[in-house]
Each structure stands twice: as structure tokens, then as C-alpha cells.
GROMACS .gro file of C-alpha atoms in nm:
model
  488
    1MET     CA    1   3.187   2.009   0.014
    2ARG     CA    2   2.923   1.956  -0.265
    3ASN     CA    3   2.700   2.257  -0.340
    4SER     CA    4   2.405   2.044  -0.296
    5ALA     CA    5   2.509   2.002   0.077
    6GLY     CA    6   2.408   2.358   0.159
    7GLY     CA    7   2.076   2.332  -0.013
    8ASN     CA    8   2.005   2.039   0.185
    9MET     CA    9   2.071   2.189   0.504
   10ALA     CA   10   1.858   2.495   0.407
   11ALA     CA   11   1.587   2.252   0.330
   12GLY     CA   12   1.605   2.086   0.661
   13ALA     CA   13   1.622   2.393   0.868
   14GLY     CA   14   1.390   2.378   1.150
   15ALA     CA   15   1.318   2.007   1.087
   16ARG     CA   16   1.294   1.766   1.367
   17PRO     CA   17   1.333   1.409   1.201
   18GLY     CA   18   1.196   1.229   1.515
   19LEU     CA   19   0.855   1.406   1.492
   20THR     CA   20   0.857   1.379   1.094
   21LEU     CA   21   0.889   1.002   1.152
   22ALA     CA   22   0.618   0.980   1.406
   23ALA     CA   23   0.375   1.205   1.185
   24VAL     CA   24   0.446   0.980   0.882
   25ALA     CA   25   0.413   0.665   1.082
   26VAL     CA   26   0.075   0.748   1.234
   27ALA     CA   27  -0.052   0.877   0.877
   28GLN     CA   28   0.066   0.566   0.709
   29PHE     CA   29  -0.094   0.337   0.982
   30MET     CA   30  -0.410   0.526   0.925
   31VAL     CA   31  -0.416   0.500   0.551
   32SER     CA   32  -0.335   0.129   0.580
   33LEU     CA   33  -0.597   0.074   0.847
   34ASP     CA   34  -0.878   0.191   0.630
   35LEU     CA   35  -0.792  -0.052   0.338
   36SER     CA   36  -0.910  -0.321   0.593
   37VAL     CA   37  -1.094  -0.192   0.903
   38VAL     CA   38  -1.462  -0.183   0.733
   39ASN     CA   39  -1.431  -0.542   0.618
   40LEU     CA   40  -1.583  -0.708   0.921
   41GLY     CA   41  -1.835  -0.433   0.963
   42LEU     CA   42  -2.003  -0.480   0.634
   43PRO     CA   43  -2.296  -0.700   0.764
   44GLN     CA   44  -2.402  -0.441   1.017
   45ILE     CA   45  -2.314  -0.153   0.782
   46ALA     CA   46  -2.567  -0.311   0.525
   47ALA     CA   47  -2.830  -0.371   0.783
   48GLY     CA   48  -2.792  -0.009   0.929
   49LEU     CA   49  -2.795   0.182   0.597
   50GLY     CA   50  -3.003  -0.040   0.396
   51PHE     CA   51  -2.745  -0.144   0.130
   52GLY     CA   52  -2.818  -0.407  -0.126
   53ALA     CA   53  -2.570  -0.689  -0.191
   54VAL     CA   54  -2.418  -0.503  -0.489
   55GLY     CA   55  -2.412  -0.171  -0.342
   56LEU     CA   56  -2.230  -0.271  -0.039
   57THR     CA   57  -1.905  -0.356  -0.230
   58TRP     CA   58  -1.870   0.003  -0.303
   59VAL     CA   59  -1.802   0.078   0.077
   60ILE     CA   60  -1.459  -0.062  -0.014
   61HIS     CA   61  -1.415   0.016  -0.375
   62ALA     CA   62  -1.498   0.385  -0.324
   63TYR     CA   63  -1.188   0.410  -0.108
   64ALA     CA   64  -0.975   0.187  -0.336
   65LEU     CA   65  -1.076   0.372  -0.644
   66ALA     CA   66  -1.012   0.712  -0.519
   67PHE     CA   67  -0.697   0.620  -0.350
   68GLY     CA   68  -0.538   0.427  -0.640
   69GLY     CA   69  -0.655   0.630  -0.915
   70LEU     CA   70  -0.544   0.968  -0.757
   71LEU     CA   71  -0.204   0.879  -0.614
   72LEU     CA   72   0.023   1.005  -0.916
   73LEU     CA   73  -0.170   1.336  -0.890
   74GLY     CA   74  -0.106   1.351  -0.539
   75GLY     CA   75   0.254   1.280  -0.566
   76LYS     CA   76   0.294   1.545  -0.833
   77ALA     CA   77   0.108   1.777  -0.616
   78ALA     CA   78   0.343   1.717  -0.320
   79ASP     CA   79   0.666   1.787  -0.535
   80ARG     CA   80   0.496   2.100  -0.703
   81TYR     CA   81   0.311   2.276  -0.419
   82GLY     CA   82   0.515   2.146  -0.111
   83ARG     CA   83   0.517   1.820   0.057
   84LYS     CA   84   0.415   1.954   0.415
   85ARG     CA   85   0.128   2.167   0.275
   86VAL     CA   86  -0.010   1.877   0.083
   87LEU     CA   87   0.032   1.642   0.388
   88LEU     CA   88  -0.158   1.878   0.604
   89LEU     CA   89  -0.442   1.906   0.356
   90GLY     CA   90  -0.459   1.555   0.302
   91LEU     CA   91  -0.483   1.469   0.668
   92GLY     CA   92  -0.742   1.745   0.729
   93LEU     CA   93  -0.968   1.601   0.432
   94PHE     CA   94  -0.917   1.236   0.568
   95GLY     CA   95  -1.015   1.332   0.931
   96LEU     CA   96  -1.333   1.545   0.794
   97ALA     CA   97  -1.431   1.263   0.578
   98SER     CA   98  -1.409   1.006   0.852
   99PHE     CA   99  -1.608   1.221   1.086
  100ALA     CA  100  -1.883   1.285   0.835
  101GLY     CA  101  -1.877   0.893   0.746
  102GLY     CA  102  -1.956   0.813   1.097
  103PHE     CA  103  -2.281   0.997   1.083
  104ALA     CA  104  -2.387   0.862   0.756
  105GLN     CA  105  -2.762   0.813   0.720
  106GLU     CA  106  -2.788   0.671   0.356
  107PRO     CA  107  -2.574   0.448   0.158
  108GLY     CA  108  -2.460   0.742  -0.079
  109HIS     CA  109  -2.341   0.936   0.235
  110LEU     CA  110  -2.112   0.664   0.344
  111VAL     CA  111  -1.982   0.605  -0.014
  112ALA     CA  112  -1.925   0.952  -0.082
  113ALA     CA  113  -1.735   0.968   0.254
  114ARG     CA  114  -1.525   0.663   0.179
  115ALA     CA  115  -1.426   0.832  -0.156
  116ALA     CA  116  -1.327   1.151   0.025
  117GLN     CA  117  -1.120   0.945   0.240
  118GLY     CA  118  -0.947   0.795  -0.070
  119VAL     CA  119  -0.887   1.160  -0.198
  120GLY     CA  120  -0.715   1.253   0.123
  121ALA     CA  121  -0.515   0.927   0.138
  122ALA     CA  122  -0.401   0.985  -0.227
  123ALA     CA  123  -0.262   1.326  -0.118
  124LEU     CA  124  -0.106   1.246   0.208
  125ALA     CA  125   0.041   0.910   0.138
  126PRO     CA  126   0.310   1.012  -0.131
  127ALA     CA  127   0.374   1.344   0.071
  128ALA     CA  128   0.451   1.160   0.387
  129LEU     CA  129   0.681   0.905   0.209
  130ALA     CA  130   0.846   1.175   0.040
  131LEU     CA  131   0.888   1.380   0.358
  132LEU     CA  132   1.060   1.075   0.512
  133ILE     CA  133   1.301   1.006   0.223
  134ALA     CA  134   1.415   1.375   0.250
  135ALA     CA  135   1.442   1.357   0.636
  136PHE     CA  136   1.671   1.045   0.648
  137PRO     CA  137   1.858   1.058   0.295
  138ALA     CA  138   2.102   0.784   0.376
  139GLY     CA  139   2.293   0.558   0.628
  140ARG     CA  140   2.176   0.364   0.911
  141ALA     CA  141   1.907   0.627   1.019
  142ARG     CA  142   1.736   0.579   0.687
  143VAL     CA  143   1.721   0.206   0.735
  144ARG     CA  144   1.580   0.261   1.083
  145ALA     CA  145   1.327   0.505   0.953
  146PHE     CA  146   1.208   0.270   0.682
  147GLY     CA  147   1.196  -0.008   0.924
  148VAL     CA  148   0.943   0.208   1.136
  149TRP     CA  149   0.753   0.308   0.846
  150SER     CA  150   0.721  -0.043   0.709
  151ALA     CA  151   0.607  -0.184   1.042
  152MET     CA  152   0.338   0.075   1.079
  153ASN     CA  153   0.239   0.024   0.724
  154ALA     CA  154   0.189  -0.342   0.761
  155ALA     CA  155   0.038  -0.315   1.123
  156GLY     CA  156  -0.212  -0.091   0.983
  157GLY     CA  157  -0.347  -0.328   0.740
  158ALA     CA  158  -0.315  -0.622   0.956
  159LEU     CA  159  -0.461  -0.467   1.274
  160GLY     CA  160  -0.739  -0.312   1.078
  161VAL     CA  161  -0.927  -0.647   1.071
  162LEU     CA  162  -0.878  -0.688   1.444
  163ILE     CA  163  -0.978  -0.323   1.524
  164GLY     CA  164  -1.281  -0.346   1.268
  165GLY     CA  165  -1.401  -0.662   1.443
  166VAL     CA  166  -1.387  -0.544   1.793
  167LEU     CA  167  -1.544  -0.193   1.726
  168THR     CA  168  -1.810  -0.354   1.505
  169GLU     CA  169  -1.912  -0.608   1.772
  170TYR     CA  170  -1.887  -0.397   2.079
  171ALA     CA  171  -1.921  -0.022   1.976
  172GLY     CA  172  -2.109  -0.030   1.637
  173TRP     CA  173  -1.984   0.001   1.295
  174ARG     CA  174  -1.999   0.377   1.292
  175TRP     CA  175  -1.678   0.365   1.498
  176VAL     CA  176  -1.476   0.202   1.219
  177MET     CA  177  -1.511   0.556   1.066
  178PHE     CA  178  -1.485   0.765   1.381
  179VAL     CA  179  -1.154   0.585   1.479
  180ASN     CA  180  -0.966   0.772   1.223
  181VAL     CA  181  -1.034   1.117   1.344
  182PRO     CA  182  -0.802   1.122   1.657
  183MET     CA  183  -0.543   0.964   1.436
  184ALA     CA  184  -0.561   1.225   1.181
  185ALA     CA  185  -0.560   1.505   1.438
  186GLY     CA  186  -0.261   1.353   1.599
  187ALA     CA  187  -0.065   1.326   1.276
  188LEU     CA  188  -0.159   1.678   1.167
  189ALA     CA  189  -0.030   1.821   1.525
  190LEU     CA  190   0.304   1.629   1.491
  191ALA     CA  191   0.352   1.741   1.112
  192TRP     CA  192   0.261   2.065   1.207
  193ARG     CA  193   0.523   2.098   1.468
  194GLY     CA  194   0.787   1.856   1.338
  195VAL     CA  195   0.811   1.884   0.967
  196ALA     CA  196   1.015   2.164   0.806
  197ALA     CA  197   0.847   2.378   0.548
  198GLY     CA  198   1.132   2.296   0.302
  199PRO     CA  199   1.251   2.519   0.001
  200PRO     CA  200   1.000   2.687  -0.205
  201PRO     CA  201   0.864   2.456  -0.446
  202SER     CA  202   0.958   2.488  -0.808
  203ARG     CA  203   0.692   2.667  -1.023
  204GLY     CA  204   0.886   2.653  -1.341
  205GLY     CA  205   0.650   2.454  -1.584
  206ARG     CA  206   0.291   2.460  -1.629
  207PRO     CA  207   0.095   2.138  -1.476
  208ASP     CA  208   0.016   1.870  -1.709
  209VAL     CA  209  -0.348   1.874  -1.661
  210LEU     CA  210  -0.438   1.658  -1.954
  211GLY     CA  211  -0.196   1.399  -1.828
  212ALA     CA  212  -0.339   1.404  -1.489
  213VAL     CA  213  -0.688   1.356  -1.630
  214LEU     CA  214  -0.598   1.069  -1.868
  215ALA     CA  215  -0.389   0.887  -1.584
  216THR     CA  216  -0.652   0.923  -1.314
  217ALA     CA  217  -0.947   0.833  -1.539
  218GLY     CA  218  -0.752   0.545  -1.694
  219MET     CA  219  -0.646   0.377  -1.358
  220THR     CA  220  -0.976   0.443  -1.226
  221LEU     CA  221  -1.169   0.278  -1.502
  222LEU     CA  222  -0.916  -0.007  -1.499
  223VAL     CA  223  -0.973  -0.087  -1.135
  224PHE     CA  224  -1.361  -0.034  -1.186
  225GLY     CA  225  -1.379  -0.272  -1.478
  226VAL     CA  226  -1.191  -0.554  -1.282
  227VAL     CA  227  -1.368  -0.519  -0.950
  228ARG     CA  228  -1.708  -0.526  -1.135
  229THR     CA  229  -1.617  -0.890  -1.268
  230ASP     CA  230  -1.830  -1.009  -0.985
  231GLN     CA  231  -2.130  -0.871  -1.170
  232HIS     CA  232  -2.007  -0.910  -1.523
  233ALA     CA  233  -1.794  -1.194  -1.649
  234TRP     CA  234  -1.440  -1.129  -1.787
  235THR     CA  235  -1.570  -1.209  -2.143
  236SER     CA  236  -1.888  -0.990  -2.109
  237PRO     CA  237  -1.926  -0.692  -2.348
  238VAL     CA  238  -1.943  -0.459  -2.030
  239THR     CA  239  -1.614  -0.585  -1.898
  240LEU     CA  240  -1.438  -0.590  -2.234
  241THR     CA  241  -1.549  -0.235  -2.325
  242THR     CA  242  -1.453  -0.092  -1.979
  243LEU     CA  243  -1.098  -0.254  -1.994
  244ALA     CA  244  -1.064  -0.152  -2.364
  245VAL     CA  245  -1.149   0.216  -2.293
  246ALA     CA  246  -0.916   0.216  -1.972
  247ALA     CA  247  -0.624   0.079  -2.178
  248ALA     CA  248  -0.699   0.341  -2.448
  249LEU     CA  249  -0.678   0.633  -2.187
  250LEU     CA  250  -0.360   0.493  -2.030
  251ALA     CA  251  -0.199   0.452  -2.383
  252ALA     CA  252  -0.314   0.811  -2.451
  253PHE     CA  253  -0.148   0.921  -2.110
  254VAL     CA  254   0.183   0.778  -2.205
  255GLN     CA  255   0.191   0.945  -2.541
  256VAL     CA  256   0.104   1.287  -2.376
  257GLU     CA  257   0.384   1.228  -2.116
  258ARG     CA  258   0.624   1.169  -2.399
  259THR     CA  259   0.526   1.481  -2.602
  260THR     CA  260   0.380   1.740  -2.362
  261ARG     CA  261   0.566   2.082  -2.352
  262ARG     CA  262   0.424   2.117  -1.992
  263GLU     CA  263   0.563   1.949  -1.677
  264PRO     CA  264   0.478   1.581  -1.710
  265LEU     CA  265   0.290   1.415  -1.424
  266VAL     CA  266   0.524   1.148  -1.415
  267ARG     CA  267   0.876   1.156  -1.612
  268LEU     CA  268   0.878   0.845  -1.818
  269GLY     CA  269   1.244   0.830  -1.766
  270LEU     CA  270   1.206   0.713  -1.412
  271PHE     CA  271   1.126   0.371  -1.536
  272ALA     CA  272   1.469   0.363  -1.716
  273ASN     CA  273   1.593   0.328  -1.347
  274ARG     CA  274   1.605  -0.046  -1.309
  275SER     CA  275   1.574  -0.002  -0.937
  276VAL     CA  276   1.256   0.197  -0.965
  277ALA     CA  277   1.100  -0.027  -1.235
  278GLY     CA  278   1.178  -0.350  -1.053
  279ALA     CA  279   1.044  -0.236  -0.707
  280ASN     CA  280   0.730  -0.103  -0.872
  281ALA     CA  281   0.676  -0.433  -1.058
  282SER     CA  282   0.740  -0.632  -0.747
  283ILE     CA  283   0.520  -0.429  -0.499
  284LEU     CA  284   0.243  -0.469  -0.761
  285LEU     CA  285   0.272  -0.831  -0.733
  286VAL     CA  286   0.310  -0.836  -0.363
  287GLY     CA  287   0.000  -0.607  -0.321
  288ALA     CA  288  -0.211  -0.834  -0.539
  289ALA     CA  289  -0.126  -1.139  -0.328
  290MET     CA  290  -0.155  -0.971   0.026
  291ALA     CA  291  -0.499  -0.810  -0.050
  292SER     CA  292  -0.635  -1.141  -0.186
  293ALA     CA  293  -0.492  -1.336   0.108
  294PHE     CA  294  -0.644  -1.120   0.360
  295TYR     CA  295  -0.988  -1.139   0.201
  296PHE     CA  296  -0.971  -1.517   0.163
  297MET     CA  297  -0.857  -1.599   0.521
  298SER     CA  298  -1.130  -1.353   0.664
  299LEU     CA  299  -1.393  -1.537   0.485
  300TYR     CA  300  -1.245  -1.864   0.566
  301LEU     CA  301  -1.256  -1.790   0.940
  302GLN     CA  302  -1.609  -1.657   0.932
  303GLN     CA  303  -1.776  -1.858   0.667
  304VAL     CA  304  -1.601  -2.202   0.697
  305LEU     CA  305  -1.496  -2.210   1.053
  306ASP     CA  306  -1.784  -2.011   1.170
  307THR     CA  307  -1.600  -1.748   1.382
  308GLU     CA  308  -1.733  -1.441   1.540
  309PRO     CA  309  -1.617  -1.095   1.410
  310ALA     CA  310  -1.417  -0.988   1.706
  311LEU     CA  311  -1.258  -1.327   1.742
  312THR     CA  312  -1.173  -1.349   1.375
  313GLY     CA  313  -0.992  -1.011   1.411
  314LEU     CA  314  -0.804  -1.135   1.720
  315MET     CA  315  -0.680  -1.423   1.490
  316PHE     CA  316  -0.505  -1.181   1.278
  317LEU     CA  317  -0.299  -1.044   1.567
  318PRO     CA  318  -0.025  -1.300   1.512
  319PHE     CA  319   0.014  -1.185   1.148
  320ALA     CA  320   0.031  -0.823   1.269
  321LEU     CA  321   0.300  -0.909   1.535
  322GLY     CA  322   0.489  -1.113   1.267
  323VAL     CA  323   0.506  -0.818   1.003
  324VAL     CA  324   0.644  -0.602   1.281
  325ALA     CA  325   0.901  -0.877   1.374
  326GLY     CA  326   0.988  -0.901   1.020
  327SER     CA  327   1.040  -0.517   0.973
  328VAL     CA  328   1.265  -0.502   1.277
  329LEU     CA  329   1.466  -0.803   1.136
  330ALA     CA  330   1.494  -0.613   0.818
  331VAL     CA  331   1.640  -0.309   0.978
  332LYS     CA  332   1.922  -0.539   1.124
  333LEU     CA  333   1.972  -0.700   0.809
  334GLY     CA  334   1.959  -0.398   0.602
  335TYR     CA  335   2.294  -0.285   0.729
  336ARG     CA  336   2.466  -0.574   0.567
  337LEU     CA  337   2.238  -0.684   0.288
  338ALA     CA  338   2.125  -0.513  -0.034
  339PRO     CA  339   1.739  -0.424  -0.075
  340ARG     CA  340   1.693  -0.684  -0.342
  341THR     CA  341   1.838  -0.979  -0.129
  342LEU     CA  342   1.566  -0.885   0.132
  343LEU     CA  343   1.305  -0.856  -0.128
  344VAL     CA  344   1.389  -1.196  -0.264
  345PHE     CA  345   1.415  -1.392   0.062
  346GLY     CA  346   1.110  -1.231   0.208
  347GLY     CA  347   0.910  -1.267  -0.110
  348LEU     CA  348   0.994  -1.656  -0.093
  349LEU     CA  349   0.927  -1.678   0.271
  350THR     CA  350   0.584  -1.505   0.233
  351ALA     CA  351   0.511  -1.743  -0.065
  352ALA     CA  352   0.582  -2.046   0.144
  353GLY     CA  353   0.348  -1.920   0.420
  354PHE     CA  354   0.064  -1.877   0.149
  355ALA     CA  355   0.129  -2.215   0.005
  356TRP     CA  356   0.082  -2.353   0.352
  357PHE     CA  357  -0.232  -2.149   0.379
  358GLY     CA  358  -0.334  -2.322   0.052
  359LEU     CA  359  -0.362  -2.645   0.259
  360ILE     CA  360  -0.659  -2.515   0.461
  361SER     CA  361  -0.952  -2.776   0.520
  362ALA     CA  362  -1.322  -2.746   0.595
  363ASP     CA  363  -1.281  -2.914   0.920
  364GLY     CA  364  -0.984  -2.744   1.023
  365ALA     CA  365  -0.894  -2.504   1.325
  366PHE     CA  366  -0.700  -2.195   1.390
  367THR     CA  367  -0.411  -2.361   1.551
  368THR     CA  368  -0.354  -2.616   1.283
  369ASP     CA  369  -0.463  -2.423   0.967
  370VAL     CA  370  -0.376  -2.064   1.036
  371LEU     CA  371  -0.127  -1.982   1.322
  372GLY     CA  372   0.187  -2.149   1.164
  373PRO     CA  373   0.152  -2.003   0.799
  374SER     CA  374   0.039  -1.656   0.955
  375ILE     CA  375   0.369  -1.653   1.129
  376VAL     CA  376   0.577  -1.761   0.831
  377ALA     CA  377   0.401  -1.531   0.575
  378SER     CA  378   0.399  -1.225   0.799
  379VAL     CA  379   0.758  -1.230   0.883
  380GLY     CA  380   0.835  -1.260   0.511
  381PHE     CA  381   0.610  -0.963   0.432
  382GLY     CA  382   0.770  -0.753   0.691
  383LEU     CA  383   1.107  -0.830   0.538
  384CYS     CA  384   0.985  -0.688   0.224
  385LEU     CA  385   0.819  -0.368   0.294
  386GLY     CA  386   1.123  -0.123   0.388
  387PRO     CA  387   1.360  -0.255   0.135
  388VAL     CA  388   1.096  -0.202  -0.150
  389VAL     CA  389   1.081   0.172  -0.062
  390SER     CA  390   1.452   0.193  -0.040
  391ALA     CA  391   1.487   0.041  -0.395
  392GLY     CA  392   1.203   0.227  -0.541
  393SER     CA  393   1.356   0.564  -0.437
  394ALA     CA  394   1.722   0.474  -0.524
  395GLY     CA  395   1.887   0.723  -0.761
  396VAL     CA  396   1.574   0.941  -0.772
  397ALA     CA  397   1.645   1.333  -0.759
  398SER     CA  398   1.505   1.488  -0.458
  399HIS     CA  399   1.258   1.698  -0.658
  400GLU     CA  400   1.091   1.373  -0.790
  401ALA     CA  401   1.080   1.193  -0.470
  402GLY     CA  402   0.709   1.254  -0.407
  403THR     CA  403   0.648   1.117  -0.766
  404ALA     CA  404   0.852   0.816  -0.688
  405SER     CA  405   0.668   0.745  -0.363
  406ALA     CA  406   0.325   0.803  -0.528
  407LEU     CA  407   0.447   0.533  -0.791
  408LEU     CA  408   0.518   0.285  -0.517
  409ASN     CA  409   0.184   0.355  -0.349
  410SER     CA  410  -0.008   0.334  -0.665
  411SER     CA  411   0.153   0.027  -0.789
  412ARG     CA  412   0.070  -0.156  -0.451
  413GLN     CA  413  -0.295  -0.015  -0.456
  414ILE     CA  414  -0.361  -0.105  -0.813
  415GLY     CA  415  -0.216  -0.447  -0.766
  416ALA     CA  416  -0.430  -0.493  -0.454
  417SER     CA  417  -0.745  -0.408  -0.660
  418LEU     CA  418  -0.679  -0.607  -0.961
  419GLY     CA  419  -0.551  -0.905  -0.779
  420LEU     CA  420  -0.847  -0.942  -0.539
  421ALA     CA  421  -1.084  -0.896  -0.832
  422ALA     CA  422  -0.893  -1.160  -1.044
  423LEU     CA  423  -0.821  -1.420  -0.790
  424GLY     CA  424  -1.169  -1.361  -0.617
  425THR     CA  425  -1.327  -1.457  -0.952
  426VAL     CA  426  -1.119  -1.769  -0.975
  427ALA     CA  427  -1.217  -1.870  -0.634
  428HIS     CA  428  -1.593  -1.803  -0.717
  429ASN     CA  429  -1.563  -2.024  -1.014
  430ARG     CA  430  -1.412  -2.300  -0.817
  431THR     CA  431  -1.683  -2.272  -0.554
  432GLY     CA  432  -1.970  -2.344  -0.803
  433PRO     CA  433  -2.341  -2.301  -0.734
  434ALA     CA  434  -2.348  -2.538  -0.436
  435VAL     CA  435  -2.228  -2.306  -0.150
  436THR     CA  436  -2.124  -2.520   0.134
  437PRO     CA  437  -1.827  -2.493   0.379
  438GLU     CA  438  -1.649  -2.745   0.179
  439THR     CA  439  -1.698  -2.581  -0.166
  440LEU     CA  440  -1.608  -2.239  -0.001
  441ASN     CA  441  -1.300  -2.404   0.161
  442ASP     CA  442  -1.199  -2.534  -0.210
  443GLY     CA  443  -1.244  -2.175  -0.361
  444TYR     CA  444  -1.046  -2.003  -0.073
  445ALA     CA  445  -0.754  -2.265  -0.083
  446LEU     CA  446  -0.716  -2.214  -0.464
  447GLY     CA  447  -0.699  -1.834  -0.407
  448LEU     CA  448  -0.434  -1.862  -0.129
  449THR     CA  449  -0.226  -2.091  -0.350
  450LEU     CA  450  -0.241  -1.857  -0.648
  451SER     CA  451  -0.135  -1.588  -0.414
  452ALA     CA  452   0.159  -1.777  -0.322
  453ALA     CA  453   0.236  -1.790  -0.694
  454LEU     CA  454   0.216  -1.414  -0.724
  455LEU     CA  455   0.476  -1.385  -0.439
  456VAL     CA  456   0.719  -1.641  -0.617
  457ALA     CA  457   0.693  -1.410  -0.932
  458ALA     CA  458   0.772  -1.099  -0.726
  459ALA     CA  459   1.062  -1.243  -0.577
  460LEU     CA  460   1.184  -1.331  -0.943
  461VAL     CA  461   1.112  -0.971  -1.048
  462ALA     CA  462   1.326  -0.854  -0.739
  463LEU     CA  463   1.617  -1.027  -0.894
  464THR     CA  464   1.632  -0.748  -1.170
  465ILE     CA  465   1.677  -0.475  -0.914
  466PRO     CA  466   2.063  -0.370  -0.933
  467ARG     CA  467   2.277  -0.375  -0.614
  468PRO     CA  468   2.330  -0.022  -0.485
  469ALA     CA  469   2.668   0.128  -0.541
  470PRO     CA  470   2.890   0.164  -0.249
  471PRO     CA  471   2.899   0.522  -0.087
  472GLN     CA  472   3.178   0.727  -0.187
  473ALA     CA  473   3.339   0.724   0.132
  474ASP     CA  474   3.335   0.346   0.138
  475GLN     CA  475   3.486   0.348  -0.215
  476ALA     CA  476   3.769   0.592  -0.099
  477GLU     CA  477   3.845   0.357   0.202
  478ARG     CA  478   3.874   0.057  -0.020
  479VAL     CA  479   4.098   0.239  -0.256
  480GLY     CA  480   4.319   0.331   0.050
  481ASP     CA  481   4.337  -0.023   0.165
  482ARG     CA  482   4.443  -0.160  -0.187
  483ARG     CA  483   4.727   0.118  -0.188
  484LYS     CA  484   4.829   0.002   0.146
  485ASP     CA  485   4.856  -0.348   0.019
  486VAL     CA  486   5.087  -0.244  -0.275
  487PRO     CA  487   5.462  -0.311  -0.207
  488ALA     CA  488   5.665   0.025  -0.181
   0.00000   0.00000   0.00000
């Protein structure tokens, strides 16, 4: 028996993997839900709190900036101070921020609450995923667990549009904030009872505070610069200066991580792992494509086809169900196929669905322009989610699981913010000054076609991920079979 086995058993003492999976699934659903649940309520939020056209965008960006900018710090905190502790703190902050946001009386109140939600999500998301990796280290149980996680992750994003539309139309926009409170409380109770405390976290090195500040500031400023291109052109002094400062901060972060005598925020050697590097590059492109496609299709249904918010949300239901189906299929195929195979096939299938979306027309309809491509794209997306987590954590030491999971979450969130800003600018330029259903349709169609191109690129990147080595037991069995075949 290996020495590490005893450590693993000790670490898992008192653990209840089923409850751990349930807590992680609810937490991930909630985090993904809040990336999209407010979208259909923005007009009512603007009217209720007096937002201006520019200020309203910060209801979305405040969450995305805090979430994406602080994920690496959250992953490091989970590894250093204990994953269960950081998960519980993150869930508590998320629930309290959601409760406060529901009672917002001014624009600043809601923006602050959304930012606090992002801070809580940045803490709980990497801690939750690291706990899942530790609870299901290998085998069929790991494949099933990642399948459940990926289904809840995708369903949260897809159902967020439906839930947001229904709540906005029938209960009021404040319920898009209040809806998180019972979910946060439920996940907190499950985690409190079902997640083992784990071994005492290592406190050997001093934290790299400077690296944390540089990484957080650099990523936040990068996202800020890109999302502001709806106000300032890409070539404007404001945008160029912001992006230059962000690049300088990130370059300084890399230098600090290479030379610091403290415990680095992220060990750069992780990127020497081809599986980790490939998975992060792939999920960045997938995140960019998916966030953009959700945005364009939501606007197409409401602004071009003139669909009400609740019905628009209902039209996303086939996509949500397709993602769940794809995630279940990924579990069954994951027993026989390597993660990179599923990533390539899923990426190309999703790209085909988005290319089909690119054929939308101003006089189209849900059944002819939306339903078919929704099914194709959603099944492909569901095939990708579990395998990318498996690939992104392959070969990573247990004490860096939180960092690896934070990298995946950060790559997806940063990709979503950058992709939406970039493709949104391209679509806006195609629309031109004459805003009609026809010109809007042309802009959204171009954005969806470019989303398909991003997914093709993600599939190509997935080809760089190495195939996992067979388990030692399988290798020994194969050696034994070969010996049997050798004549005596």
C-alpha cells in the first residue's frame, strides 16, 4: 500500500461523498444561475431604481468582474485555509449579498450587492470543485460526479434565463436576487453536514500578497477595459491605456510568481502540464462563445421576434435540457473515451449548432430558427463540461486542486467577459446606425457565426491535451495478458 493511501483515508474521515456532491452541485448551479438570471429583468431594474443606460450594464459587470478577478485568490485561499471553511464562508457571503440586493433602493446598492455576490462566488466555486475532485479521485464514481457537476453547471446558466424571465414578469425583479437565498442556505447545510473537515491546511510559506494584488488588479482591469468598449472604441485612448496597464500588471504578476520567495499564488509550473494548459485554453474559448451566444439569442428573441420575457426564458428550456442530456451522455462515453476525444467532438457539435444559429432571419420563428440549433449546440456543450474539468485537474497534486479548479473557473469567466465584449462590438458595428429588426438580425447572426468559429478553435486546442495514462492496475493486467501469450 502506498504511503499516500493512509493520508487520503484520514483526509476523508467523516466524509459523505453523496452529500458533498449535492452541496457542490447546488453551489455550482447557483453560481452559474447568477451569470444570466438578471438579464431579462434589466428593463424593470432600470425603471425601478433609476439606472441610466450606461450604469445598467454594471448590474452584470460588477458580478463578472469580482468573480473573474478574484478566482485565483479564492482557489489559493481554499488550498491554504481549508476548502470546507472557504466554501462555507463563500456561501454565507453569497446568500447575504443576494438578500441585501433584493432590498436595494438605489443603483449603487444593487451594484455593490452584485459585486459582493462575485466575491462570494470567487471563494466558493474553486473550493467546491476542489472538494469534488478530492471526494471522487478516480474511476467510474469520478466520471459520474463530474457528469452531475457539469449538468448543474450548464443547467444553471441555461435555466437562469428562464427563471429570470418568469420571476421578472410574475413576481418582480427583486426575486432574481432573493431566489439565491434558499439555495445558498441549502448548500450551506449540506456542506456543513456532508463535507469532511480534511487534514489541517499547510501553512508552511508566507502568502504572496503582492502576486494576489497584481493578478486580481490585472484581470479586473483587463475585463473592465474590454467591457467598456461599448462606450469607448477599441482604438480610443481610454481603451488602449486601460488594456496597456492591465497587460503591464499581468506581466508583473508573472515576474513576481517566478521570483517570489513566498508561496506563489499560482505555481507557473502547472502550465507545463499539457493537460492543464490545454483544458484552460479550451474552456476560455468555449466560455467566450457560450456567453456571446446566450446574449445574442436572448436579444434576437426579444428585439427581432418581439417575444415577452417569460416566453423568451421558456424558449431556452430545450437548450437547458439538451445540456443535461449531453452531460449524461458524457458520463456514459467517459468510461471508454478520453476527455480530449469528448472535448473535440463536443466542441465541433456545438460549433455546428451555432453555425446553424447564424442562419437566423428577421422574419424567422422559434420552431424554424431556434429549436433545432438549440438541441444540437446544447448536447455538444454538455459533452464538454465534465471532460474539461477532468483534463484540467489531471496530474495535479492534491494540495493544488483548489488552484487548478480556480484556473478553470477563471479561464471560463474571463473568456466569457472578453468574448462577449469583443463579439458584441463586432455585432454592433454590423448593425450600424439604422436600428431595425433586419439590421439587428444581421448583427446577431454575425456574432453567432463568430461564436461557432471560436468553438472550432476550442476543439483544435483540445487536440493538444494528451491521453491519460492507463491506471497501474490496467497496466499490470495487460502485462500479465502478454505473458500468457508468450509460449512456454
